PDB file of C-alpha atoms in Angstrom:
ATOM      1  CA  MET J 287       0.000   0.000   0.000  1.00 69.00           C
ATOM      2  CA  TRP J 288       1.157   3.491  -0.850  1.00 67.00           C
ATOM      3  CA  ILE J 289       0.327   6.324   1.553  1.00 73.00           C
ATOM      4  CA  CYS J 290       0.076   9.828   0.136  1.00 68.00           C
ATOM      5  CA  PRO J 291       2.554  12.018   2.035  1.00 67.00           C
ATOM      6  CA  LEU J 292       0.219  15.027   1.774  1.00 62.00           C
ATOM      7  CA  CYS J 293      -3.129  13.622   2.910  1.00 65.00           C
ATOM      8  CA  SER J 294      -2.238  10.202   4.415  1.00 65.00           C
ATOM      9  CA  GLN J 295      -4.772   8.319   2.260  1.00 63.00           C
ATOM     10  CA  GLU J 296      -3.836   4.710   1.452  1.00 67.00           C
ATOM     11  CA  PHE J 297      -3.816   3.408  -2.118  1.00 61.00           C
ATOM     12  CA  VAL J 298      -2.991   0.119  -3.799  1.00 63.00           C
ATOM     13  CA  ASN J 299      -1.063   1.920  -6.573  1.00 61.00           C
ATOM     14  CA  THR J 300       2.012   4.044  -5.927  1.00 69.00           C
ATOM     15  CA  ASN J 301       1.485   7.732  -6.747  1.00 61.00           C
ATOM     16  CA  GLN J 302      -2.237   7.161  -7.314  1.00 54.00           C
ATOM     17  CA  VAL J 303      -3.915  10.210  -8.839  1.00 58.00           C
ATOM     18  CA  HIS J 304      -6.422  11.594  -6.349  1.00 57.00           C
ATOM     19  CA  SER J 305      -7.648  14.769  -4.686  1.00 64.00           C
ATOM     20  CA  CYS J 306      -5.946  15.253  -1.351  1.00 65.00           C
ATOM     21  CA  ARG J 307      -8.886  15.368   1.014  1.00 63.00           C
ATOM     22  CA  ASP J 308     -10.008  18.837   0.183  1.00 70.00           C
ATOM     23  CA  LYS J 309     -13.369  17.970   1.772  1.00 80.00           C
ATOM     24  CA  GLU J 310     -14.464  16.347   4.986  1.00 87.00           C
ATOM     25  CA  LEU J 311     -17.497  14.126   5.463  1.00 91.00           C
ATOM     26  CA  ALA J 312     -19.242  16.965   7.301  1.00 92.00           C
ATOM     27  CA  ASP J 313     -18.923  19.137   4.174  1.00 91.00           C
ATOM     28  CA  PHE J 314     -21.134  16.683   2.286  1.00 93.00           C
ATOM     29  CA  LEU J 315     -23.687  16.302   5.085  1.00 95.00           C
ATOM     30  CA  ASN J 316     -23.903  19.972   6.050  1.00 95.00           C
ATOM     31  CA  GLY J 317     -27.295  21.419   5.126  1.00 96.00           C
ATOM     32  CA  LYS J 318     -28.784  18.076   4.079  1.00 97.00           C
ATOM     33  CA  SER J 319     -32.223  17.034   5.250  1.00 97.00           C
ATOM     34  CA  GLN J 320     -32.592  14.754   8.245  1.00 98.00           C
ATOM     35  CA  HIS J 321     -34.068  12.163   5.888  1.00 98.00           C
ATOM     36  CA  THR J 322     -30.999  12.217   3.621  1.00 98.00           C
ATOM     37  CA  ILE J 323     -28.637  11.953   6.594  1.00 98.00           C
ATOM     38  CA  GLU J 324     -30.612   8.964   7.892  1.00 98.00           C
ATOM     39  CA  LEU J 325     -30.382   7.315   4.454  1.00 99.00           C
ATOM     40  CA  PHE J 326     -26.635   7.949   4.386  1.00 98.00           C
ATOM     41  CA  ASP J 327     -26.195   6.489   7.892  1.00 98.00           C
ATOM     42  CA  HIS J 328     -28.291   3.466   6.946  1.00 99.00           C
ATOM     43  CA  LEU J 329     -26.180   2.827   3.834  1.00 99.00           C
ATOM     44  CA  VAL J 330     -22.951   3.070   5.854  1.00 98.00           C
ATOM     45  CA  ASN J 331     -24.344   0.727   8.532  1.00 98.00           C
ATOM     46  CA  GLU J 332     -25.434  -1.789   5.890  1.00 98.00           C
ATOM     47  CA  TYR J 333     -21.886  -1.807   4.516  1.00 97.00           C
ATOM     48  CA  LYS J 334     -20.427  -2.205   8.008  1.00 97.00           C
ATOM     49  CA  GLN J 335     -22.503  -5.389   8.348  1.00 97.00           C
ATOM     50  CA  ILE J 336     -20.835  -6.716   5.193  1.00 98.00           C
ATOM     51  CA  GLY J 337     -17.290  -5.969   6.305  1.00 97.00           C
ATOM     52  CA  ASP J 338     -14.693  -3.447   7.393  1.00 96.00           C
ATOM     53  CA  VAL J 339     -15.156  -0.295   5.304  1.00 97.00           C
ATOM     54  CA  ARG J 340     -13.623   3.151   5.292  1.00 94.00           C
ATOM     55  CA  LEU J 341     -15.159   6.320   3.905  1.00 95.00           C
ATOM     56  CA  HIS J 342     -13.041   8.633   1.767  1.00 90.00           C
ATOM     57  CA  PRO J 343     -14.550  12.049   1.088  1.00 91.00           C
ATOM     58  CA  ALA J 344     -13.107  13.577  -2.075  1.00 88.00           C
ATOM     59  CA  LYS J 345     -13.770  16.621  -4.205  1.00 85.00           C
ATOM     60  CA  SER J 346     -17.139  15.535  -5.617  1.00 90.00           C
ATOM     61  CA  MET J 347     -17.996  12.186  -4.000  1.00 94.00           C
ATOM     62  CA  ILE J 348     -17.621   9.911  -1.003  1.00 96.00           C
ATOM     63  CA  SER J 349     -16.036   6.557  -1.709  1.00 95.00           C
ATOM     64  CA  PHE J 350     -16.327   3.313   0.213  1.00 97.00           C
ATOM     65  CA  ALA J 351     -13.071   1.390   0.512  1.00 94.00           C
ATOM     66  CA  ALA J 352     -11.714  -1.844   1.893  1.00 94.00           C
ATOM     67  CA  ARG J 353      -8.286  -2.502   0.361  1.00 90.00           C
ATOM     68  CA  LYS J 354      -9.322  -0.299  -2.564  1.00 91.00           C
ATOM     69  CA  ARG J 355     -12.332   1.842  -3.405  1.00 92.00           C
ATOM     70  CA  PHE J 356     -15.367  -0.100  -4.577  1.00 97.00           C
ATOM     71  CA  ALA J 357     -18.496   2.096  -4.392  1.00 98.00           C
ATOM     72  CA  TYR J 358     -19.182   5.806  -4.579  1.00 98.00           C
ATOM     73  CA  ILE J 359     -21.823   8.148  -3.209  1.00 98.00           C
ATOM     74  CA  ILE J 360     -22.077  10.665  -6.016  1.00 98.00           C
ATOM     75  CA  GLN J 361     -24.967  12.744  -4.689  1.00 98.00           C
ATOM     76  CA  LEU J 362     -26.725  13.422  -1.425  1.00 98.00           C
ATOM     77  CA  GLY J 363     -29.996  14.880  -2.661  1.00 97.00           C
ATOM     78  CA  LYS J 364     -32.914  16.512  -0.913  1.00 96.00           C
ATOM     79  CA  ASN J 365     -34.582  13.156  -0.249  1.00 98.00           C
ATOM     80  CA  PHE J 366     -32.266  10.542  -1.777  1.00 98.00           C
ATOM     81  CA  VAL J 367     -28.729   9.162  -1.951  1.00 99.00           C
ATOM     82  CA  ASP J 368     -27.146   8.250  -5.304  1.00 99.00           C
ATOM     83  CA  VAL J 369     -24.610   5.423  -5.248  1.00 99.00           C
ATOM     84  CA  VAL J 370     -22.475   4.034  -8.066  1.00 99.00           C
ATOM     85  CA  PHE J 371     -21.123   0.489  -8.134  1.00 98.00           C
ATOM     86  CA  PRO J 372     -18.471  -0.143 -10.815  1.00 98.00           C
ATOM     87  CA  PHE J 373     -18.429  -3.705 -12.165  1.00 98.00           C
ATOM     88  CA  LYS J 374     -16.540  -5.374 -15.021  1.00 97.00           C
ATOM     89  CA  GLN J 375     -19.800  -6.361 -16.679  1.00 97.00           C
ATOM     90  CA  ALA J 376     -23.231  -4.836 -17.066  1.00 98.00           C
ATOM     91  CA  TYR J 377     -25.810  -6.520 -14.831  1.00 98.00           C
ATOM     92  CA  GLU J 378     -28.894  -5.683 -16.878  1.00 96.00           C
ATOM     93  CA  ASP J 379     -31.249  -8.194 -15.241  1.00 95.00           C
ATOM     94  CA  ASN J 380     -32.057  -6.356 -12.005  1.00 95.00           C
ATOM     95  CA  LEU J 381     -34.705  -4.219 -10.373  1.00 96.00           C
ATOM     96  CA  CYS J 382     -32.434  -1.890  -8.404  1.00 97.00           C
ATOM     97  CA  PHE J 383     -30.270   0.059 -10.872  1.00 98.00           C
ATOM     98  CA  ASN J 384     -31.833   3.044 -12.597  1.00 98.00           C
ATOM     99  CA  LYS J 385     -28.919   3.396 -15.034  1.00 98.00           C
ATOM    100  CA  ILE J 386     -26.003   1.269 -16.253  1.00 98.00           C
ATOM    101  CA  LYS J 387     -23.341   3.020 -18.314  1.00 98.00           C
ATOM    102  CA  PRO J 388     -19.912   1.992 -19.632  1.00 98.00           C
ATOM    103  CA  VAL J 389     -17.033   3.991 -18.150  1.00 96.00           C
ATOM    104  CA  PRO J 390     -15.136   5.747 -20.973  1.00 95.00           C
ATOM    105  CA  GLY J 391     -11.566   4.479 -21.305  1.00 94.00           C
ATOM    106  CA  SER J 392     -12.238   1.505 -19.032  1.00 94.00           C
ATOM    107  CA  ASP J 393     -13.790  -1.935 -19.164  1.00 95.00           C
ATOM    108  CA  ASP J 394     -16.013  -1.076 -16.188  1.00 96.00           C
ATOM    109  CA  TYR J 395     -19.741  -0.407 -16.144  1.00 98.00           C
ATOM    110  CA  ASN J 396     -21.137   2.028 -13.602  1.00 98.00           C
ATOM    111  CA  HIS J 397     -24.351   0.784 -12.017  1.00 99.00           C
ATOM    112  CA  HIS J 398     -26.388   3.670 -10.580  1.00 99.00           C
ATOM    113  CA  PHE J 399     -28.616   3.076  -7.562  1.00 99.00           C
ATOM    114  CA  ARG J 400     -30.873   5.794  -6.126  1.00 99.00           C
ATOM    115  CA  MET J 401     -32.025   5.229  -2.558  1.00 99.00           C
ATOM    116  CA  TYR J 402     -35.188   7.045  -1.420  1.00 99.00           C
ATOM    117  CA  PHE J 403     -36.067   4.869   1.575  1.00 99.00           C
ATOM    118  CA  LYS J 404     -34.108   2.637   3.949  1.00 98.00           C
ATOM    119  CA  GLU J 405     -36.169  -0.266   2.623  1.00 98.00           C
ATOM    120  CA  ASP J 406     -34.668   0.292  -0.834  1.00 98.00           C
ATOM    121  CA  ILE J 407     -31.666  -1.661   0.420  1.00 99.00           C
ATOM    122  CA  ASN J 408     -33.219  -5.081  -0.057  1.00 98.00           C
ATOM    123  CA  ASP J 409     -31.670  -8.512  -0.657  1.00 98.00           C
ATOM    124  CA  GLU J 410     -30.946  -7.718  -4.307  1.00 98.00           C
ATOM    125  CA  VAL J 411     -29.122  -4.493  -3.434  1.00 99.00           C
ATOM    126  CA  ARG J 412     -27.219  -6.240  -0.621  1.00 99.00           C
ATOM    127  CA  MET J 413     -26.050  -8.852  -3.133  1.00 98.00           C
ATOM    128  CA  TYR J 414     -24.568  -6.134  -5.368  1.00 99.00           C
ATOM    129  CA  MET J 415     -23.141  -4.326  -2.335  1.00 99.00           C
ATOM    130  CA  LYS J 416     -21.348  -7.548  -1.344  1.00 99.00           C
ATOM    131  CA  MET J 417     -20.087  -8.061  -4.888  1.00 98.00           C
ATOM    132  CA  ALA J 418     -18.658  -4.533  -4.918  1.00 98.00           C
ATOM    133  CA  TYR J 419     -17.124  -5.030  -1.462  1.00 98.00           C
ATOM    134  CA  GLU J 420     -15.403  -8.232  -2.591  1.00 98.00           C
ATOM    135  CA  ILE J 421     -13.883  -6.338  -5.521  1.00 96.00           C
ATOM    136  CA  GLY J 422     -12.511  -3.829  -3.009  1.00 94.00           C
ATOM    137  CA  CYS J 423     -10.891  -6.483  -0.814  1.00 92.00           C
TER     138      CYS J 423
END
């Protein structure tokens, strides 16, 4: 593992391109509705039940990481949380992703999940959360 000498973040790759923690978690949560904060907390707690995770706030997103980053909160909305799971293949046969797009310049597919209610994290979503976590280990 390489540790950035400026921000102390850990990365699998030496000299990994990143933004050096120019934001804190509180910056993302500040001014958000109680509902959105509860959704965020629920998502984090669901991931903690899967395994040991760390949160990495960056310039425009919050990433979940084990050994490496595996899922990304890309928006904390007024009444929702948007999460992206990158996978090597498109999982089209599902009920949980509202969008699946290839990542330009990569062989990954971003799977977009929008969470409006705590109950939106069901068994299907947990399965994909575990798959993403295993990629990050």
